[in-house]
Tab-separated table of C-alpha atoms in Angstrom:
chain	number	residue	atom	x	y	z
A	25	MET	CA	84.184	88.596	82.075
A	26	ASN	CA	86.910	86.459	83.694
A	27	GLU	CA	87.179	84.368	80.524
A	28	ARG	CA	87.710	87.519	78.453
A	29	VAL	CA	90.418	88.743	80.810
A	30	ARG	CA	92.184	85.375	80.617
A	31	ARG	CA	91.965	85.470	76.801
A	32	ILE	CA	93.404	88.997	76.672
A	33	GLU	CA	96.242	88.022	79.026
A	34	SER	CA	97.000	84.964	76.893
A	35	LEU	CA	97.118	87.071	73.727
A	36	LEU	CA	99.334	89.670	75.386
A	37	ASP	CA	101.796	86.943	76.401
A	38	LYS	CA	102.219	86.141	72.680
A	39	ALA	CA	102.136	89.744	71.396
A	40	ASP	CA	105.125	91.739	70.280
A	41	PRO	CA	106.216	94.743	72.377
A	42	ALA	CA	104.502	97.306	70.118
A	43	ALA	CA	101.130	95.546	70.461
A	44	THR	CA	101.564	95.325	74.232
A	45	GLU	CA	102.353	99.050	74.366
A	46	LEU	CA	99.274	99.811	72.249
A	47	VAL	CA	97.042	97.844	74.642
A	48	ALA	CA	98.570	99.668	77.630
A	49	GLU	CA	97.863	103.049	76.015
A	50	VAL	CA	94.262	102.130	75.149
A	51	LEU	CA	93.769	100.777	78.677
A	52	GLY	CA	95.103	104.046	80.112
A	53	LEU	CA	92.756	106.061	77.893
A	54	TYR	CA	89.762	103.999	79.002
A	55	GLY	CA	90.826	104.368	82.620
A	56	GLU	CA	90.928	108.157	82.298
A	57	GLY	CA	87.489	108.087	80.657
A	58	LEU	CA	86.049	105.923	83.433
A	59	ALA	CA	87.566	108.222	86.054
A	60	ARG	CA	85.811	111.180	84.436
A	61	VAL	CA	82.511	109.277	84.313
A	62	MET	CA	82.777	108.364	87.999
A	63	THR	CA	83.438	112.002	88.859
A	64	LEU	CA	80.460	113.243	86.854
A	65	VAL	CA	77.780	110.732	87.838
A	66	GLY	CA	77.596	111.409	91.571
A	67	GLU	CA	77.556	109.098	94.567
A	68	GLU	CA	74.288	107.252	93.957
A	69	ALA	CA	75.036	106.388	90.328
A	70	ALA	CA	78.643	105.514	91.235
A	71	ALA	CA	77.323	103.020	93.802
A	72	ARG	CA	75.047	101.455	91.159
A	73	LEU	CA	77.974	101.214	88.736
A	74	GLY	CA	80.102	99.640	91.457
A	75	ALA	CA	77.417	96.987	91.977
A	76	ASP	CA	77.075	96.180	88.270
A	77	GLU	CA	78.566	92.782	87.430
A	78	LEU	CA	80.177	94.005	84.196
A	79	VAL	CA	81.250	97.506	85.271
A	80	SER	CA	82.531	96.633	88.751
A	81	PRO	CA	85.611	94.675	87.553
A	82	LEU	CA	86.499	97.514	85.170
A	83	LEU	CA	86.342	99.995	88.034
A	84	LEU	CA	88.536	97.696	90.113
A	85	LEU	CA	91.038	97.410	87.261
A	86	HIS	CA	91.452	101.186	87.247
A	87	ASP	CA	91.275	101.598	91.049
A	88	LEU	CA	88.005	103.529	90.727
A	89	HIS	CA	85.581	101.319	92.640
A	90	PRO	CA	83.452	103.420	95.019
A	91	LEU	CA	83.734	100.839	97.823
A	92	ASP	CA	86.984	99.988	99.571
A	93	THR	CA	88.227	96.414	99.806
A	94	ARG	CA	87.034	95.877	103.384
A	95	THR	CA	83.472	96.983	102.570
A	96	ARG	CA	83.289	94.786	99.457
A	97	VAL	CA	84.530	91.768	101.420
A	98	GLU	CA	82.078	92.394	104.276
A	99	GLN	CA	79.213	92.603	101.801
A	100	ALA	CA	80.317	89.384	100.111
A	101	LEU	CA	80.484	87.544	103.434
A	102	ALA	CA	76.997	88.727	104.414
A	103	GLY	CA	77.569	87.665	108.019
A	104	SER	CA	78.617	84.099	107.155
A	105	ALA	CA	82.081	84.697	108.654
A	106	GLU	CA	83.772	87.341	110.776
A	107	LEU	CA	86.190	89.585	108.918
A	108	LEU	CA	89.236	89.859	111.173
A	109	SER	CA	91.490	91.962	108.950
A	110	VAL	CA	92.378	93.179	105.487
A	111	GLU	CA	96.111	93.739	105.118
A	112	GLY	CA	97.364	94.429	101.608
A	113	ASP	CA	96.569	91.338	99.530
A	114	LEU	CA	95.584	89.254	102.586
A	115	VAL	CA	92.156	88.778	104.168
A	116	ARG	CA	91.771	86.972	107.490
A	117	LEU	CA	88.409	85.468	108.444
A	118	ARG	CA	86.961	83.574	111.387
A	119	PHE	CA	84.393	80.958	110.460
A	120	ARG	CA	82.216	78.953	112.831
A	121	PRO	CA	81.140	75.715	111.095
A	122	THR	CA	77.669	74.396	111.740
A	123	GLY	CA	77.880	70.936	110.186
A	124	CYS	CA	80.322	68.107	109.628
A	125	ARG	CA	83.964	68.482	108.563
A	126	SER	CA	83.275	68.047	104.852
A	127	SER	CA	80.569	70.713	104.850
A	128	ALA	CA	82.939	73.036	106.745
A	129	ALA	CA	85.620	72.520	104.080
A	130	GLY	CA	83.079	73.289	101.365
A	131	ALA	CA	81.926	76.393	103.213
A	132	ALA	CA	85.529	77.589	103.618
A	133	SER	CA	86.092	77.137	99.890
A	134	ALA	CA	82.905	79.086	99.156
A	135	LEU	CA	84.084	81.873	101.490
A	136	ARG	CA	87.419	82.093	99.635
A	137	ASP	CA	85.602	82.268	96.298
A	138	ALA	CA	83.237	84.981	97.558
A	139	VAL	CA	86.146	87.085	98.837
A	140	ARG	CA	88.102	86.739	95.591
A	141	GLU	CA	85.061	87.588	93.494
A	142	ALA	CA	84.308	90.718	95.536
A	143	ALA	CA	87.956	91.766	95.802
A	144	PRO	CA	90.126	90.339	93.007
A	145	GLU	CA	93.104	92.261	94.398
A	146	ILE	CA	93.119	89.825	97.333
A	147	GLU	CA	95.579	87.016	96.684
A	148	ARG	CA	95.435	85.208	100.036
A	149	VAL	CA	92.497	84.316	102.250
A	150	GLU	CA	93.288	82.808	105.652
A	151	ILE	CA	90.389	81.230	107.492
A	152	GLU	CA	90.480	80.538	111.199
A	153	VAL	CA	87.951	77.842	112.055
A	154	ALA	CA	86.392	78.594	115.414
A	155	ASP	CA	85.219	75.829	117.699
A	156	ALA	CA	81.548	75.119	117.357
A	157	ALA	CA	79.553	76.414	120.274
A	158	LEU	CA	78.499	73.650	122.633
A	159	ILE	CA	75.012	73.480	123.986
A	160	PRO	CA	74.938	72.860	127.750
A	161	VAL	CA	73.429	69.464	128.562
A	162	GLU	CA	71.066	71.086	131.067
A	163	SER	CA	69.353	73.011	128.279
A	164	LEU	CA	68.499	69.768	126.461
A	165	THR	CA	66.240	68.349	129.187
A	166	VAL	CA	62.507	68.508	128.730
A	167	ARG	CA	60.808	70.635	131.321
A	168	PRO	CA	57.146	70.102	132.039
A	169	ALA	CA	54.971	73.058	131.213
A	170	SER	CA	53.532	74.732	134.266
A	171	ARG	CA	49.825	74.366	134.391
A	172	ALA	CA	47.461	76.708	136.018
A	173	PRO	CA	44.961	75.004	138.346
A	174	VAL	CA	41.666	74.235	136.674
A	175	PRO	CA	38.789	76.009	138.477
């Protein structure tokens, strides 16, 4: 889908004004049709359409997606980071790394990709890296198991 969108954008950059206007009119017509479909299908079917990998971007294009940006981002994160805020085209996250620096950088990149896939309208993703929780030394000592006296 993304490749098709890039191809269309590339062709539009080279098109004359009449062709660009034609595409805009067809896009508007399809948007009105999709809006009618979303109105007619009901909540449950709308949710299924919003989850469909081909239909979801089309709904986003026409501002018809049944889920708001915050909900889509939260679902994409699936608890892997804390969503601090969604402000316009900016998402702020807090991430607590569990491995080394390089794995944290890879995880941050994966978080950015997940946010942008779920919410293409988001242009900026800021990630606050939280300090890893330290385990108190006392909890690392081995404690002997208590044994009940043998009769």
